[in-house]
Short mmCIF file of C-alpha atoms and ligand atoms in Angstrom, two decimals:
data_model
loop_
_atom_site.label_atom_id
_atom_site.label_comp_id
_atom_site.label_asym_id
_atom_site.label_seq_id
_atom_site.Cartn_x
_atom_site.Cartn_y
_atom_site.Cartn_z
CA MET O 1143 15.47 -0.69 -6.26
CA LYS O 1144 14.83 -3.50 -8.67
CA LEU O 1145 12.02 -6.02 -8.05
CA ASP O 1146 13.99 -9.06 -8.90
CA VAL O 1147 11.24 -11.67 -8.69
CA ASP O 1148 13.69 -14.17 -9.87
CA VAL O 1149 14.67 -14.41 -6.22
CA LEU O 1150 11.19 -15.83 -5.55
CA ARG O 1151 12.20 -19.15 -7.19
CA TYR O 1152 15.03 -19.64 -4.62
CA LEU O 1153 12.85 -19.08 -1.60
CA SER O 1154 11.55 -22.05 0.30
CA LYS O 1155 8.59 -22.26 2.49
CA ASP O 1156 10.74 -21.71 5.54
CA ASP O 1157 12.11 -18.51 4.02
CA PHE O 1158 8.56 -17.22 3.66
CA ARG O 1159 7.68 -18.42 7.15
CA VAL O 1160 10.54 -16.47 8.72
CA LEU O 1161 9.73 -13.45 6.42
CA THR O 1162 6.18 -13.55 7.67
CA ALA O 1163 7.37 -13.81 11.29
CA VAL O 1164 9.37 -10.70 10.80
CA GLU O 1165 6.36 -8.91 9.40
CA LEU O 1166 4.29 -9.98 12.44
CA GLY O 1167 7.02 -8.89 14.86
CA MET O 1168 7.07 -5.40 13.17
CA ARG O 1169 3.55 -4.80 14.45
CA ASN O 1170 5.18 -3.63 17.61
CA HIS O 1171 8.90 -3.71 17.04
CA GLU O 1172 10.60 -1.38 14.56
CA ILE O 1173 13.48 -3.77 14.63
CA VAL O 1174 12.35 -7.34 15.55
CA PRO O 1175 14.71 -9.20 17.96
CA ALA O 1176 16.20 -12.29 16.30
CA GLU O 1177 15.12 -14.39 19.24
CA LEU O 1178 11.43 -13.24 18.83
CA ILE O 1179 11.52 -14.07 15.10
CA ASP O 1180 12.67 -17.51 16.02
CA ARG O 1181 9.85 -17.84 18.48
CA ILE O 1182 7.27 -16.71 16.16
CA ALA O 1183 8.45 -18.75 13.16
CA ARG O 1184 8.86 -21.97 15.10
CA LEU O 1185 10.59 -23.80 12.30
CA LYS O 1186 10.27 -27.43 12.82
CA HIS O 1187 13.88 -28.26 12.81
CA GLY O 1188 15.10 -24.98 14.04
CA GLY O 1189 17.44 -23.15 11.71
CA THR O 1190 15.76 -19.71 11.84
CA TYR O 1191 19.15 -18.08 11.91
CA LYS O 1192 20.40 -19.75 8.76
CA VAL O 1193 17.10 -18.67 6.99
CA LEU O 1194 17.64 -15.14 8.19
CA LYS O 1195 21.03 -15.10 6.68
CA ASN O 1196 19.63 -16.16 3.40
CA LEU O 1197 16.89 -13.53 3.43
CA LEU O 1198 19.50 -10.94 4.34
CA LYS O 1199 21.59 -11.99 1.39
CA HIS O 1200 18.59 -11.47 -1.00
CA LYS O 1201 18.00 -8.05 0.71
CA LEU O 1202 14.51 -9.04 1.89
CA LEU O 1203 15.53 -8.13 5.40
CA HIS O 1204 17.72 -5.49 6.88
CA HIS O 1205 19.93 -6.28 9.84
CA ASP O 1206 20.22 -3.83 12.67
CA SER O 1207 22.37 -4.32 15.74
CA THR O 1208 22.60 -0.81 17.06
CA LYS O 1209 20.45 -1.49 20.20
CA TYR O 1210 20.11 -5.16 19.99
CA ASP O 1211 20.32 -7.90 17.41
CA GLY O 1212 17.29 -7.62 15.13
CA PHE O 1213 15.84 -7.44 11.73
CA ARG O 1214 13.23 -5.52 9.76
CA LEU O 1215 11.63 -6.08 6.48
CA THR O 1216 12.89 -4.13 3.41
CA TYR O 1217 10.44 -2.98 0.77
CA LEU O 1218 11.55 -5.93 -1.30
CA GLY O 1219 10.67 -8.35 1.56
CA TYR O 1220 7.30 -6.79 1.89
CA ASP O 1221 6.84 -6.86 -1.85
CA PHE O 1222 7.58 -10.56 -1.92
CA LEU O 1223 5.13 -11.29 0.88
CA ALA O 1224 2.30 -9.52 -0.98
CA ILE O 1225 3.25 -11.06 -4.40
CA LYS O 1226 3.46 -14.57 -2.97
CA THR O 1227 0.03 -14.17 -1.29
CA MET O 1228 -1.49 -12.98 -4.42
CA VAL O 1229 0.00 -15.76 -6.53
CA ASN O 1230 -1.18 -18.31 -4.06
CA LYS O 1231 -4.59 -16.81 -4.28
CA GLY O 1232 -4.46 -17.06 -8.14
CA VAL O 1233 -4.85 -13.38 -8.63
CA PHE O 1234 -1.93 -13.43 -11.12
CA VAL O 1235 0.79 -15.80 -12.12
CA SER O 1236 3.61 -13.59 -13.39
CA VAL O 1237 5.25 -10.24 -12.93
CA GLY O 1238 6.40 -8.33 -15.92
CA ARG O 1239 7.97 -4.95 -16.69
CA GLN O 1240 7.73 -1.81 -14.61
CA ILE O 1241 5.27 0.64 -16.22
CA GLY O 1242 5.26 3.49 -13.72
CA VAL O 1243 7.31 5.02 -11.00
CA GLY O 1244 5.84 7.59 -8.71
CA LYS O 1245 7.11 9.36 -5.65
CA GLU O 1246 5.40 6.92 -3.50
CA SER O 1247 4.74 3.85 -5.58
CA ASP O 1248 6.01 1.40 -8.17
CA ILE O 1249 3.87 0.07 -10.88
CA PHE O 1250 4.29 -3.30 -12.63
CA GLU O 1251 2.53 -5.26 -15.18
CA VAL O 1252 1.32 -8.66 -13.90
CA ALA O 1253 -0.49 -11.39 -15.83
CA ASP O 1254 -3.18 -13.89 -14.81
CA GLU O 1255 -3.43 -17.50 -15.87
CA ASP O 1256 -5.29 -16.56 -19.06
CA GLY O 1257 -2.60 -14.04 -20.03
CA LYS O 1258 -4.67 -11.00 -19.08
CA ILE O 1259 -2.31 -8.24 -18.20
CA MET O 1260 -3.18 -6.02 -15.12
CA ALA O 1261 -1.41 -3.35 -13.23
CA MET O 1262 0.19 -3.91 -9.83
CA LYS O 1263 0.76 -0.82 -7.65
CA LEU O 1264 3.18 -1.27 -4.75
CA HIS O 1265 2.71 1.58 -2.32
CA ARG O 1266 5.86 3.12 -0.86
CA LEU O 1267 4.43 5.64 1.53
CA GLY O 1268 7.15 7.15 3.60
CA ARG O 1269 9.79 6.38 1.10
CA VAL O 1270 10.60 10.04 0.45
CA SER O 1271 9.96 11.40 3.90
CA PHE O 1272 10.55 8.62 6.35
CA ARG O 1273 12.19 11.17 8.59
CA ALA O 1274 9.03 13.36 8.46
CA VAL O 1275 7.04 10.34 9.79
CA LYS O 1276 9.59 9.88 12.52
CA SER O 1277 9.44 13.50 13.53
CA LYS O 1278 5.77 13.21 13.93
CA ARG O 1279 6.18 10.41 16.41
CA ASP O 1280 4.85 12.39 19.21
CA TYR O 1281 1.16 12.10 18.16
CA LEU O 1282 1.80 8.55 16.85
CA LYS O 1283 2.94 7.34 20.19
CA HIS O 1284 -0.04 5.11 20.55
CA ARG O 1285 1.19 2.93 17.81
CA SER O 1286 4.82 2.20 17.88
CA SER O 1287 4.61 0.27 14.56
CA TYR O 1288 3.38 3.39 12.82
CA ASN O 1289 5.87 3.04 10.07
CA TRP O 1290 6.08 2.72 6.28
CA LEU O 1291 4.74 -0.75 6.45
CA TYR O 1292 1.55 0.46 8.15
CA LEU O 1293 1.22 3.62 6.09
CA SER O 1294 1.82 1.84 2.75
CA ARG O 1295 -0.77 -0.84 3.73
CA LEU O 1296 -3.28 1.87 4.61
CA ALA O 1297 -2.61 3.65 1.30
CA ALA O 1298 -3.25 0.54 -0.64
CA LEU O 1299 -6.43 -0.25 1.34
CA LYS O 1300 -7.66 3.28 0.80
CA GLU O 1301 -6.84 3.19 -2.92
CA PHE O 1302 -8.61 -0.14 -3.34
CA ALA O 1303 -11.77 1.04 -1.42
CA PHE O 1304 -12.02 4.26 -3.33
CA MET O 1305 -11.44 2.62 -6.70
CA LYS O 1306 -14.14 0.07 -6.02
CA ALA O 1307 -16.63 2.66 -4.75
CA LEU O 1308 -15.92 5.01 -7.65
CA GLN O 1309 -16.24 2.25 -10.09
CA THR O 1310 -19.65 1.34 -8.67
CA HIS O 1311 -20.74 4.94 -9.15
CA GLY O 1312 -19.78 4.96 -12.77
CA PHE O 1313 -16.55 6.99 -12.58
CA PRO O 1314 -13.89 6.29 -15.20
CA VAL O 1315 -11.34 4.55 -12.91
CA PRO O 1316 -9.42 1.28 -13.33
CA GLU O 1317 -11.27 -1.84 -12.23
CA ALA O 1318 -10.14 -2.71 -8.64
CA VAL O 1319 -9.25 -6.34 -8.73
CA GLU O 1320 -7.59 -7.25 -5.37
CA HIS O 1321 -5.39 -5.82 -2.67
CA ASN O 1322 -2.95 -7.32 -0.15
CA ARG O 1323 -0.66 -5.50 2.26
CA HIS O 1324 0.74 -2.43 0.37
CA CYS O 1325 -0.24 -3.91 -3.04
CA VAL O 1326 -3.21 -3.18 -5.23
CA ILE O 1327 -4.02 -5.06 -8.37
CA MET O 1328 -6.21 -3.16 -11.02
CA SER O 1329 -6.99 -3.30 -14.61
CA LEU O 1330 -4.39 -1.96 -16.97
CA VAL O 1331 -5.36 1.37 -18.38
CA GLN O 1332 -4.73 1.66 -22.09
CA GLY O 1333 -3.25 5.02 -22.96
CA TYR O 1334 -0.81 7.45 -21.39
CA PRO O 1335 -0.69 9.99 -18.63
CA LEU O 1336 -2.07 13.30 -19.99
CA VAL O 1337 1.23 14.88 -19.21
CA GLN O 1338 2.85 12.96 -22.11
CA VAL O 1339 0.23 14.23 -24.71
CA LYS O 1340 1.28 17.07 -26.83
CA GLN O 1341 -1.71 17.40 -29.01
CA LEU O 1342 -5.44 16.61 -28.67
CA GLN O 1343 -8.12 16.32 -31.39
CA ASN O 1344 -10.78 17.85 -29.10
CA PRO O 1345 -9.05 19.72 -26.27
CA GLU O 1346 -12.25 21.43 -25.20
CA THR O 1347 -14.28 18.18 -24.94
CA VAL O 1348 -11.38 16.60 -22.98
CA PHE O 1349 -11.24 19.67 -20.75
CA GLU O 1350 -14.93 19.60 -20.11
CA THR O 1351 -14.96 15.91 -19.35
CA ILE O 1352 -12.18 16.33 -16.85
CA ILE O 1353 -13.77 19.29 -15.10
CA GLY O 1354 -17.06 17.24 -15.19
CA ILE O 1355 -15.41 14.54 -13.37
CA ILE O 1356 -14.14 16.96 -10.66
CA ILE O 1357 -17.56 18.30 -10.18
CA ARG O 1358 -19.35 14.89 -10.11
CA LEU O 1359 -16.73 13.72 -7.54
CA ALA O 1360 -17.65 16.72 -5.33
CA GLU O 1361 -21.32 15.91 -5.83
CA HIS O 1362 -20.56 12.52 -4.49
CA GLY O 1363 -18.77 14.14 -1.53
CA LEU O 1364 -15.21 13.64 -2.71
CA ILE O 1365 -12.16 15.63 -3.75
CA HIS O 1366 -9.34 13.87 -5.51
CA CYS O 1367 -6.54 16.16 -4.10
CA ASP O 1368 -4.02 15.23 -6.71
CA PHE O 1369 -6.01 15.74 -9.81
CA ASN O 1370 -3.49 16.69 -12.44
CA GLU O 1371 -1.98 15.68 -15.81
CA PHE O 1372 0.02 12.92 -14.05
CA ASN O 1373 -3.07 11.20 -12.70
CA ILE O 1374 -5.20 11.45 -15.73
CA MET O 1375 -4.72 8.70 -18.33
CA ILE O 1376 -5.98 9.27 -21.87
CA ASP O 1377 -6.25 6.78 -24.78
CA ASP O 1378 -6.13 7.26 -28.55
CA GLU O 1379 -9.83 7.83 -28.56
CA GLU O 1380 -9.28 10.63 -25.93
CA LYS O 1381 -11.08 8.65 -23.34
CA ILE O 1382 -10.21 9.61 -19.82
CA THR O 1383 -9.38 7.43 -16.91
CA VAL O 1384 -8.50 8.84 -13.45
CA ILE O 1385 -5.93 7.08 -11.22
CA ASP O 1386 -4.18 7.45 -7.91
CA PHE O 1387 -6.57 7.85 -4.97
CA PRO O 1388 -4.80 7.49 -1.63
CA GLN O 1389 -4.96 11.29 -0.90
CA MET O 1390 -8.66 11.69 -1.62
CA VAL O 1391 -10.72 13.58 0.98
CA SER O 1392 -14.41 14.17 1.83
CA VAL O 1393 -15.97 17.53 1.03
CA SER O 1394 -16.50 17.89 4.79
CA HIS O 1395 -12.65 18.05 5.27
CA ARG O 1396 -11.67 21.33 6.88
CA ASN O 1397 -9.50 22.26 3.83
CA ALA O 1398 -11.94 20.87 1.30
CA LYS O 1399 -12.47 24.15 -0.56
CA MET O 1400 -8.67 24.67 -0.88
CA TYR O 1401 -8.11 21.14 -2.21
CA PHE O 1402 -11.03 21.50 -4.65
CA ASP O 1403 -9.75 24.91 -5.94
CA ARG O 1404 -6.25 23.45 -6.39
CA ASP O 1405 -7.54 20.54 -8.37
CA VAL O 1406 -9.55 22.77 -10.68
CA GLU O 1407 -6.69 25.28 -10.98
CA CYS O 1408 -4.30 22.49 -12.03
CA ILE O 1409 -6.54 21.55 -14.95
CA PHE O 1410 -7.06 25.09 -16.08
CA LYS O 1411 -3.38 25.79 -15.90
CA PHE O 1412 -2.40 22.61 -17.79
CA PHE O 1413 -4.97 23.23 -20.61
CA ARG O 1414 -3.97 26.91 -20.82
CA LYS O 1415 -0.27 26.08 -21.19
CA ARG O 1416 -0.25 22.88 -23.15
CA PHE O 1417 -3.19 23.46 -25.54
CA ASN O 1418 -3.31 27.27 -25.42
CA MET O 1419 -6.78 27.26 -24.22
CA THR O 1420 -8.13 30.55 -22.97
CA PHE O 1421 -10.54 31.03 -20.21
CA GLN O 1422 -12.72 34.12 -19.64
CA GLU O 1423 -12.35 34.22 -15.85
CA SER O 1424 -10.32 32.91 -13.01
CA ILE O 1425 -11.84 30.57 -10.50
CA ASP O 1426 -13.11 32.65 -7.70
CA ASP O 1427 -15.58 31.27 -5.18
CA ASN O 1428 -16.69 34.69 -4.20
CA ASP O 1429 -17.33 35.83 -7.70
CA ASN O 1430 -20.50 34.02 -8.42
CA SER O 1431 -22.50 37.24 -8.49
CA ASN O 1432 -21.17 37.92 -11.92
CA GLU O 1433 -23.82 36.68 -14.30
CA GLY O 1434 -22.96 35.16 -17.57
CA ARG O 1435 -19.90 33.53 -16.10
CA GLU O 1436 -21.23 30.09 -16.39
CA GLU O 1437 -17.93 28.39 -15.87
CA ALA O 1438 -17.22 30.26 -12.66
CA GLY O 1439 -20.73 29.27 -11.39
CA LYS O 1440 -19.98 25.56 -12.15
CA LEU O 1441 -16.65 25.64 -10.37
CA CYS O 1442 -17.71 27.34 -7.24
CA PHE O 1443 -17.12 24.79 -4.52
CA SER O 1444 -19.92 26.03 -2.22
CA SER O 1445 -22.48 25.90 -5.00
CA ILE O 1446 -22.01 22.16 -5.60
CA ASP O 1447 -24.72 20.06 -4.16
CA SER O 1448 -22.51 17.53 -2.36
CA SER O 1449 -23.63 14.41 -0.57
CA ALA O 1450 -20.95 14.02 2.06
CA GLY O 1451 -21.19 10.68 3.92
CA PHE O 1452 -20.25 8.80 0.78
CA LEU O 1453 -16.85 8.20 2.31
CA ASP O 1454 -17.97 6.84 5.56
CA LYS O 1455 -20.72 4.55 4.46
CA GLU O 1456 -19.39 3.04 1.25
CA LEU O 1457 -15.67 2.94 2.13
CA ALA O 1458 -16.16 1.37 5.52
CA ALA O 1459 -17.85 -1.50 3.68
CA SER O 1460 -14.45 -2.08 1.92
CA GLY O 1461 -12.65 -2.24 5.25
CA PHE O 1462 -11.35 1.37 5.18
CA GLY O 1463 -12.59 2.92 8.29
CA LYS O 1464 -12.61 6.38 9.87
CA LYS O 1465 -9.59 5.71 11.99
CA ASP O 1466 -7.67 4.62 8.94
CA GLU O 1467 -8.59 7.87 7.17
CA GLU O 1468 -7.49 9.92 10.21
CA ASP O 1469 -4.13 8.14 10.26
CA ILE O 1470 -3.39 8.53 6.59
CA GLN O 1471 -4.48 12.18 6.61
CA ARG O 1472 -2.13 12.88 9.52
CA PHE O 1473 0.64 11.45 7.44
CA ILE O 1474 -0.25 13.26 4.29
CA GLU O 1475 -0.67 16.60 5.94
CA GLY O 1476 2.48 16.21 8.08
CA GLU O 1477 4.33 15.42 4.97
CA VAL O 1478 3.09 18.58 3.17
CA GLU O 1479 4.43 20.62 5.99
CA SER O 1480 7.82 19.14 6.27
CA ASP O 1481 8.63 17.22 3.14
CA THR O 1482 11.84 18.97 2.47
CA ASN O 1483 14.30 16.29 3.47
CA SER O 1484 14.51 13.56 0.90
CA ASP O 1485 17.31 11.88 2.73
CA SER O 1486 15.58 8.68 3.64
CA GLU O 1487 16.84 6.67 6.52
CA ASP O 1488 16.34 3.49 4.50
CA GLY O 1489 19.28 4.25 2.26
CA ASP O 1490 19.26 0.86 0.61
CA LEU O 1491 15.56 1.29 -0.19
CA VAL O 1492 15.74 4.60 -1.96
CA ARG O 1493 15.41 4.15 -5.65
CA ASN O 1494 17.78 5.27 -8.12
CA LEU O 1495 15.25 6.87 -10.45
CA ASN O 1496 17.50 6.42 -13.42
CA GLU O 1497 17.43 2.75 -12.97
CA ALA O 1498 13.68 2.61 -13.49
CA ASP O 1499 13.76 3.23 -17.25
CA ASP O 1500 15.73 0.14 -18.12
CA LEU O 1501 14.15 -2.00 -15.40
CA ASN O 1502 12.91 -5.07 -17.07
CA VAL O 1503 12.01 -7.80 -14.70
CA ASP O 1504 12.07 -11.29 -16.07
CA SER O 1505 8.67 -12.77 -16.39
CA LEU O 1506 7.93 -15.41 -13.97
CA HIS O 1507 5.35 -18.10 -13.71
CA LEU O 1508 4.60 -19.44 -10.24
CA SER O 1509 2.40 -22.20 -9.23
CA GLU O 1510 2.44 -23.76 -5.74
CA GLN O 1511 1.28 -27.13 -4.73
CA ASP O 1512 -1.21 -26.69 -2.15
CA GLU O 1513 -0.26 -27.82 1.24
CA GLY O 1514 -2.43 -28.39 4.24
CA HIS O 1515 -1.29 -26.31 7.17
CA GLU O 1516 -2.08 -28.13 10.31
CA SER O 1517 -2.01 -25.88 13.20
CA HIS O 1518 0.26 -26.53 16.10
CA GLY O 1519 -1.52 -28.01 19.00
CA LYS O 1520 0.63 -26.29 21.48
CA GLU O 1521 0.30 -22.65 22.51
CA GLU O 1522 3.23 -20.53 22.64
CA ARG O 1523 3.55 -17.88 25.30
CA PHE O 1524 5.45 -14.72 25.65
CA GLU O 1525 6.86 -13.28 28.83
CA GLU O 1526 4.94 -10.42 30.29
CA GLY O 1527 6.29 -7.10 29.12
CA GLU O 1528 7.93 -8.54 25.96
CA ASN O 1529 6.22 -6.07 23.70
CA SER O 1530 6.11 -2.32 23.74
CA GLY O 1531 2.74 -2.05 22.00
CA SER O 1532 -0.62 -2.62 23.47
CA GLU O 1533 -1.53 -6.27 23.63
CA LYS O 1534 -5.13 -5.77 23.18
CA GLU O 1535 -4.64 -3.49 20.15
CA GLU O 1536 -2.37 -6.00 18.56
CA ALA O 1537 -4.69 -8.92 19.25
CA SER O 1538 -7.50 -7.07 17.53
CA ASP O 1539 -5.26 -6.14 14.69
CA MET O 1540 -4.50 -9.72 14.25
CA GLU O 1541 -8.09 -10.63 13.99
CA GLU O 1542 -8.72 -7.73 11.68
CA ASN O 1543 -6.11 -9.02 9.32
CA ASN O 1544 -7.16 -12.60 9.40
CA ASP O 1545 -9.51 -11.89 6.65
CA ASN O 1546 -6.77 -11.35 4.23
CA ALA O 1547 -4.45 -13.91 5.57
CA VAL O 1548 -3.74 -17.07 3.65
CA GLY O 1549 -1.46 -20.05 4.13
CA ILE O 1550 1.44 -19.52 6.36
CA GLU O 1551 0.43 -16.04 7.16
CA ALA O 1552 -2.97 -17.20 8.46
CA GLU O 1553 -1.38 -19.92 10.54
CA LEU O 1554 1.13 -17.67 12.14
CA THR O 1555 -1.36 -14.90 12.68
CA LYS O 1556 -3.77 -17.26 14.35
CA SER O 1557 -1.12 -18.63 16.52
CA LEU O 1558 0.22 -15.31 17.54
CA SER O 1559 -3.26 -14.03 18.27
CA LYS O 1560 -3.81 -17.06 20.47
CA GLN O 1561 -0.59 -16.21 22.35
CA ARG O 1562 -1.75 -12.73 22.78
CA HIS O 1563 -5.10 -13.63 24.09
CA SER O 1564 -3.64 -16.15 26.48
CA ALA O 1565 -1.00 -13.54 27.54
CA ILE O 1566 -3.83 -11.09 28.22
CA ALA O 1567 -5.84 -13.71 30.10
CA SER O 1568 -2.89 -14.74 32.20
CA ALA O 1569 -2.05 -11.07 33.03
CA ARG O 1570 -5.57 -10.68 34.16
CA ARG O 1571 -5.24 -13.68 36.43
CA GLY O 1572 -2.27 -11.77 37.86
CA ARG O 1573 0.47 -14.23 36.87
CA LYS O 1574 3.88 -12.77 36.70
CA LYS O 1575 5.51 -15.08 34.14
CA LEU O 1576 3.73 -16.60 31.24
CA GLY O 1577 5.18 -19.85 30.32
CA SER O 1578 8.85 -20.67 30.00
CA ARG O 1579 11.13 -19.19 27.39
CA ASN O 1580 11.43 -22.41 25.37
CA SER O 1581 7.80 -23.41 25.50
CA HIS O 1582 7.68 -22.40 21.83
CA LYS O 1583 9.61 -25.49 20.81
CA ASP O 1584 7.46 -27.61 18.57
CA LYS O 1585 6.89 -30.85 20.26
CA GLY O 1586 3.74 -31.74 18.47
CA GLY O 1587 4.33 -34.28 15.71
CA ARG O 1588 3.32 -32.05 12.94
CA SER O 1589 4.15 -33.49 9.60
CA SER O 1590 5.13 -30.61 7.43
CA GLN O 1591 5.72 -31.56 3.87
CA ASN O 1592 8.42 -29.88 1.94
CA ALA O 1593 7.36 -26.78 0.12
CA LYS O 1594 7.25 -27.38 -3.53
CA VAL O 1595 7.29 -24.24 -5.40
CA GLN O 1596 7.25 -24.82 -9.02
CA MET O 1597 8.21 -21.87 -11.20
CA GLN O 1598 8.44 -21.78 -14.84
CA MET O 1599 9.56 -19.08 -17.06
CA SER O 1600 6.95 -17.62 -19.32
CA SER O 1601 7.22 -14.90 -21.79
CA TRP O 1602 4.44 -12.46 -22.41
P1 ADP X 112 1.84 7.55 -7.57
O1 ADP X 112 0.85 7.57 -6.41
O2 ADP X 112 3.15 7.11 -7.27
O3 ADP X 112 1.76 8.90 -8.28
P2 ADP X 112 0.16 6.48 -9.75
O4 ADP X 112 -1.11 5.67 -9.34
O5 ADP X 112 -0.20 7.89 -10.21
O6 ADP X 112 1.26 6.46 -8.63
O7 ADP X 112 0.92 5.71 -10.89
C1 ADP X 112 2.12 6.12 -11.46
C2 ADP X 112 2.21 5.91 -12.96
O8 ADP X 112 1.98 4.55 -13.26
C3 ADP X 112 1.07 6.63 -13.71
O9 ADP X 112 1.42 7.93 -14.05
C4 ADP X 112 0.86 5.70 -14.90
O10 ADP X 112 1.78 6.05 -15.86
C5 ADP X 112 1.14 4.33 -14.31
N1 ADP X 112 -0.11 3.68 -13.92
C6 ADP X 112 -0.66 3.67 -12.75
N2 ADP X 112 -1.76 2.90 -12.71
C7 ADP X 112 -1.90 2.38 -13.88
C8 ADP X 112 -2.88 1.50 -14.56
N3 ADP X 112 -3.97 0.99 -13.90
N4 ADP X 112 -2.67 1.21 -15.93
C9 ADP X 112 -1.66 1.75 -16.54
N5 ADP X 112 -0.68 2.55 -16.07
C10 ADP X 112 -0.83 2.83 -14.71
MG1 MG X 113 0.23 9.71 -9.42
#
């Protein structure tokens, strides 16, 4: 899938408003009914259906009419929402070439106003095993919107939180700059993934540094869980930077020892094969009786003085809580068990890997004139029983997300949250119907200025 940011220049404020409405609707509808989108978006002069058609044309939405007429966001649609939000915040002004493609992410270069280049990671959790997620629905029942949108957002939140915490503790990781939805902006690491390196000046030093990082991580109560030559970057001075954190776990995880040993073994194996390094002994946790085997002593998981709790305290401060960790672990572990089917349901979203090599997104400079968003004075109401999810849960989700919301998103979120609260309040008062169906119509004389999105090409 190409990230054709060129499309951004053709999208109006109404387009983004409707796109955001679909996103909000997806909190409790896998496919959002067109009528609900219209009600959430509340375009001043109507015209939601025309906008939907336009978004469909640009593949930002997917149309589904199997059960009822509805829409859902595509990855591209979600990408654009995140990109637009970040651009509006001034985090970056242009998107450049793709620099990485993982099983569950796409990485692009982005540049800020001063021309500083950073890395943008767009999480695609569930891209490969969307079916696996679906098959796990039984224990995910409590959250009908437990989908790639939610999982990718969690992965980004976790990655950002870990990167920040690790950075604070002096680990060689990229600088965590910003996150929004499924997107993380971080500093660009100079160098290459270790897997691409055929020769090293000082393989022993590099090996020791890497093993040292695994040990220090464990001392801080953490295990990377995907610590291998693909997630270790190395520069010309043979300086190491560790990347890719969504799967990290605490040393108190029930499979901690297995994950730790696997990380260590990956590094031993790689250095043995690639750089012909020889090691005296294998890693055996039970073998620490053997004196003189310094390496084995060092790599014994149980002998590491860990300070678990790092996760809970410091990560919660970044907005990544215990429940988030439980949700993401369920997905990761479920996937490990049954990730054999790569035939994703989202056929149009599955990347043709061959495409990635010659993907060269035109650079784009965006600047938006700030517009005041007056809020609608009128409250919109839903009919009771409209949504399948828990109203309360959704209302609190809305509040939770308000911190990150800007512009249109903030306005819609606030408005929807209000609707929820009033729906809950009315339900408590025992009312059957909550307002009339067309009460959403905007009768307040809001003067909405036309969106003026100025975009200029810039080359960098
Ligand atoms: P995934 O979770 O999909 O494996 P990674 O975070 O490992 O994603 O990134 C995939 C690839 O993108 C990496 O192997 C690397 O080449 C590139 N990459 C990721 N982050 C950065 C960064 N901050 N700077 C430079 N390249 C990066
Ligand atoms: Mg990776």
